[in-house]
Tab-separated table of C-alpha atoms in Angstrom:
chain	number	residue	atom	x	y	z
U	1	MET	CA	0.000	0.000	0.000
U	2	ALA	CA	1.538	3.230	-1.153
U	3	VAL	CA	1.928	6.041	1.377
U	4	ILE	CA	1.382	9.284	-0.518
U	5	ALA	CA	1.840	11.760	2.338
U	6	GLU	CA	2.790	11.886	5.996
U	7	SER	CA	2.524	14.249	8.913
U	8	GLU	CA	4.004	14.057	12.387
U	9	ARG	CA	1.375	11.605	13.680
U	10	LEU	CA	-0.293	10.273	10.533
U	11	ALA	CA	0.307	8.476	7.251
U	12	ILE	CA	-2.005	8.775	4.254
U	13	ARG	CA	-2.053	5.622	2.196
U	14	ASP	CA	-4.124	3.699	-0.310
U	15	TRP	CA	-7.134	1.805	0.985
U	16	ALA	CA	-6.961	-2.005	1.145
U	17	GLU	CA	-9.780	-4.525	1.439
U	18	ALA	CA	-8.225	-5.579	4.749
U	19	ASP	CA	-9.230	-2.134	6.094
U	20	ALA	CA	-12.937	-3.079	5.984
U	21	GLU	CA	-13.422	-3.370	9.743
U	22	ALA	CA	-11.724	-0.047	10.514
U	23	ALA	CA	-13.468	1.639	7.569
U	24	LEU	CA	-16.813	0.417	8.910
U	25	GLU	CA	-16.084	2.332	12.140
U	26	ILE	CA	-16.037	5.443	9.959
U	27	PHE	CA	-18.542	4.922	7.156
U	28	GLY	CA	-20.835	2.681	9.232
U	29	SER	CA	-21.261	5.432	11.799
U	30	THR	CA	-24.502	7.390	11.587
U	31	GLU	CA	-22.611	10.367	13.042
U	32	VAL	CA	-20.294	10.371	10.004
U	33	ALA	CA	-22.631	9.181	7.238
U	34	ARG	CA	-25.238	11.870	7.894
U	35	TRP	CA	-22.801	14.556	6.708
U	36	LEU	CA	-21.351	12.869	3.626
U	37	ALA	CA	-21.958	14.513	0.289
U	38	PRO	CA	-22.842	13.078	-2.025
U	39	GLU	CA	-24.907	11.058	0.368
U	40	LEU	CA	-23.288	7.692	0.764
U	41	GLY	CA	-25.643	6.462	3.413
U	42	ARG	CA	-24.450	4.509	6.422
U	43	VAL	CA	-22.564	1.392	5.360
U	44	PRO	CA	-24.513	-1.397	7.117
U	45	ASN	CA	-21.922	-4.160	7.541
U	46	LYS	CA	-18.373	-5.357	6.931
U	47	THR	CA	-19.269	-7.210	3.715
U	48	THR	CA	-20.745	-4.067	2.165
U	49	MET	CA	-17.762	-2.032	3.364
U	50	ARG	CA	-15.376	-4.519	1.755
U	51	LEU	CA	-17.301	-4.232	-1.546
U	52	LEU	CA	-17.176	-0.436	-1.343
U	53	LEU	CA	-13.433	-0.498	-0.665
U	54	ARG	CA	-12.984	-2.865	-3.612
U	55	ALA	CA	-14.857	-0.374	-5.831
U	56	TRP	CA	-12.726	2.546	-4.583
U	57	ILE	CA	-9.518	0.575	-5.191
U	58	ALA	CA	-10.604	-0.382	-8.719
U	59	ALA	CA	-11.720	3.176	-9.536
U	60	ALA	CA	-8.363	4.571	-8.382
U	61	GLU	CA	-6.657	3.013	-11.403
U	62	ASN	CA	-8.593	5.377	-13.701
U	63	LEU	CA	-8.275	8.588	-11.667
U	64	VAL	CA	-5.928	11.366	-12.698
U	65	PRO	CA	-3.836	12.634	-9.761
U	66	PRO	CA	-4.449	14.309	-7.481
U	67	ALA	CA	-7.919	12.675	-7.424
U	68	GLY	CA	-8.370	9.676	-5.160
U	69	ARG	CA	-9.429	8.203	-1.837
U	70	TRP	CA	-7.030	7.283	0.953
U	71	ALA	CA	-6.929	5.910	4.474
U	72	ILE	CA	-5.613	7.991	7.381
U	73	VAL	CA	-3.406	5.800	9.570
U	74	SER	CA	-2.089	6.570	13.041
U	75	LYS	CA	1.689	6.175	13.148
U	76	THR	CA	1.436	5.344	16.844
U	77	ASP	CA	-0.462	2.069	16.463
U	78	GLY	CA	-0.991	1.575	12.716
U	79	GLN	CA	-4.764	1.832	13.055
U	80	VAL	CA	-6.934	3.344	10.308
U	81	ILE	CA	-8.717	6.291	11.926
U	82	GLY	CA	-10.174	8.072	8.916
U	83	GLY	CA	-10.368	8.678	5.227
U	84	LEU	CA	-9.552	11.463	2.791
U	85	ARG	CA	-10.872	12.187	-0.666
U	86	LEU	CA	-9.923	14.493	-3.536
U	87	GLY	CA	-12.418	14.618	-6.379
U	88	LEU	CA	-14.163	16.829	-8.885
U	89	LEU	CA	-17.275	18.612	-7.670
U	90	PRO	CA	-20.460	18.284	-9.706
U	91	PRO	CA	-22.083	19.513	-11.828
U	92	PHE	CA	-19.320	20.957	-14.023
U	93	GLU	CA	-16.385	18.954	-12.617
U	94	GLU	CA	-14.044	21.937	-12.620
U	95	ASP	CA	-13.514	22.459	-8.882
U	96	VAL	CA	-11.478	19.908	-6.878
U	97	GLU	CA	-12.912	19.077	-3.461
U	98	ILE	CA	-11.045	17.824	-0.430
U	99	GLY	CA	-13.100	15.768	1.982
U	100	TRP	CA	-12.199	14.150	5.293
U	101	GLN	CA	-13.949	11.611	7.468
U	102	LEU	CA	-12.809	10.372	10.869
U	103	ALA	CA	-14.053	7.595	13.108
U	104	PRO	CA	-15.954	9.320	15.945
U	105	ALA	CA	-13.472	7.861	18.461
U	106	ALA	CA	-10.736	9.941	16.755
U	107	TRP	CA	-12.616	13.262	16.859
U	108	GLY	CA	-11.199	16.191	18.812
U	109	ASN	CA	-7.492	15.403	18.335
U	110	GLY	CA	-6.717	17.597	15.318
U	111	PHE	CA	-6.306	14.568	13.037
U	112	ALA	CA	-8.591	15.880	10.257
U	113	THR	CA	-6.642	19.134	10.051
U	114	GLU	CA	-3.243	17.430	10.226
U	115	ALA	CA	-4.080	14.789	7.601
U	116	SER	CA	-5.768	17.307	5.304
U	117	HIS	CA	-2.749	19.630	5.429
U	118	ALA	CA	-0.485	16.729	4.432
U	119	LEU	CA	-2.807	15.776	1.570
U	120	MET	CA	-3.087	19.400	0.429
U	121	ARG	CA	0.716	19.722	0.304
U	122	TRP	CA	0.906	16.563	-1.805
U	123	ALA	CA	-1.955	17.649	-4.093
U	124	PHE	CA	-0.483	21.093	-4.745
U	125	ALA	CA	2.973	19.542	-5.315
U	126	THR	CA	1.561	17.541	-8.253
U	127	GLY	CA	1.438	20.860	-10.113
U	128	THR	CA	-1.946	20.040	-11.639
U	129	ILE	CA	-4.120	22.201	-9.363
U	130	ASP	CA	-3.735	25.557	-7.688
U	131	GLU	CA	-6.825	25.606	-5.462
U	132	LEU	CA	-8.969	23.213	-3.443
U	133	TYR	CA	-12.538	23.481	-2.201
U	134	ALA	CA	-14.348	21.994	0.764
U	135	VAL	CA	-18.119	21.904	0.979
U	136	ALA	CA	-20.179	21.224	4.086
U	137	ARG	CA	-23.796	21.390	5.085
U	138	PRO	CA	-24.392	24.550	7.149
U	139	GLN	CA	-25.344	22.472	10.217
U	140	ASN	CA	-22.066	20.521	10.097
U	141	VAL	CA	-20.230	22.850	12.441
U	142	ARG	CA	-17.318	20.412	12.890
U	143	ALA	CA	-16.541	20.340	9.152
U	144	CYS	CA	-16.900	24.109	8.827
U	145	ALA	CA	-14.540	24.618	11.775
U	146	THR	CA	-12.009	22.202	10.251
U	147	ALA	CA	-12.137	24.055	6.931
U	148	ARG	CA	-11.362	27.301	8.774
U	149	ARG	CA	-8.509	25.634	10.718
U	150	LEU	CA	-7.121	24.499	7.365
U	151	GLY	CA	-6.891	28.163	6.388
U	152	MET	CA	-9.690	27.828	3.857
U	153	GLU	CA	-11.595	30.999	3.068
U	154	TRP	CA	-15.392	30.913	3.245
U	155	VAL	CA	-16.649	31.918	-0.209
U	156	GLY	CA	-20.393	31.576	0.312
U	157	GLU	CA	-23.317	29.214	0.347
U	158	THR	CA	-24.698	27.489	-2.731
U	159	ASP	CA	-26.876	24.591	-3.816
U	160	LYS	CA	-24.754	24.132	-6.957
U	161	TYR	CA	-22.931	21.101	-5.547
U	162	TYR	CA	-24.864	17.881	-4.945
U	163	GLY	CA	-28.184	19.792	-5.054
U	164	LEU	CA	-27.822	20.570	-1.335
U	165	ALA	CA	-27.352	23.877	0.478
U	166	MET	CA	-23.606	23.853	1.167
U	167	GLN	CA	-21.089	26.166	2.768
U	168	VAL	CA	-18.142	26.555	0.374
U	169	TYR	CA	-14.517	27.051	1.437
U	170	ARG	CA	-11.440	27.509	-0.763
U	171	ILE	CA	-7.669	27.552	-0.356
U	172	ARG	CA	-5.066	28.365	-2.965
U	173	ALA	CA	-1.639	26.742	-3.106
U	174	ALA	CA	0.104	30.003	-2.153
U	175	GLU	CA	-1.992	30.243	1.032
U	176	LEU	CA	-1.185	26.767	2.371
U	177	ASP	CA	2.087	27.487	4.204
U	178	GLY	CA	0.556	30.324	6.216
U	179	SER	CA	-2.487	28.248	7.129
U	180	GLU	CA	-0.354	25.366	8.434
U	181	ARG	CA	1.721	27.722	10.557
U	182	ALA	CA	-1.405	29.349	12.018
U	183	SER	CA	-2.996	25.974	12.783
U	184	ARG	CA	0.140	24.764	14.641
U	185	GLU	CA	0.237	28.002	16.635
U	186	GLY	CA	-3.423	27.648	17.584
U	187	ALA	CA	-4.658	30.681	15.648
């Protein structure tokens, strides 16, 4: 499994079918699934999660970097604690979205911000994009707060993406270094 990016506490690597149990802790959680866009729905069991992982792994072969889906792994114990995604936003598929999902047991430790910063650095280093977007439902205060901690600028609310009212955040490559510094300093 290829590690594409690392931070102090985390590694970002390809998903594997063997991750099904840990992935179910994330995507099988109602607390996580309710905020996913597009709506994935709560994954009901390990068999379904394994099939979904198999589909993500197969689809990855046809994606143009920096698009993809990855597991967030704790360097401390090697456990999968979350997932990250980079993909084109509908309907025009011009804007690249970053998305993060963590197992509820991992919430509140700064992992989403740390992993997303590492993925953003990698994505911008590919030289194929110069900005990233995050979208979140207005009621998803955790995701909106994470976007702000990532240094993303709020650019408005729209129903353009996924047909849902979404808060839209953006960061440009040139802004990333300052946002990482501010997040480490607690700003």
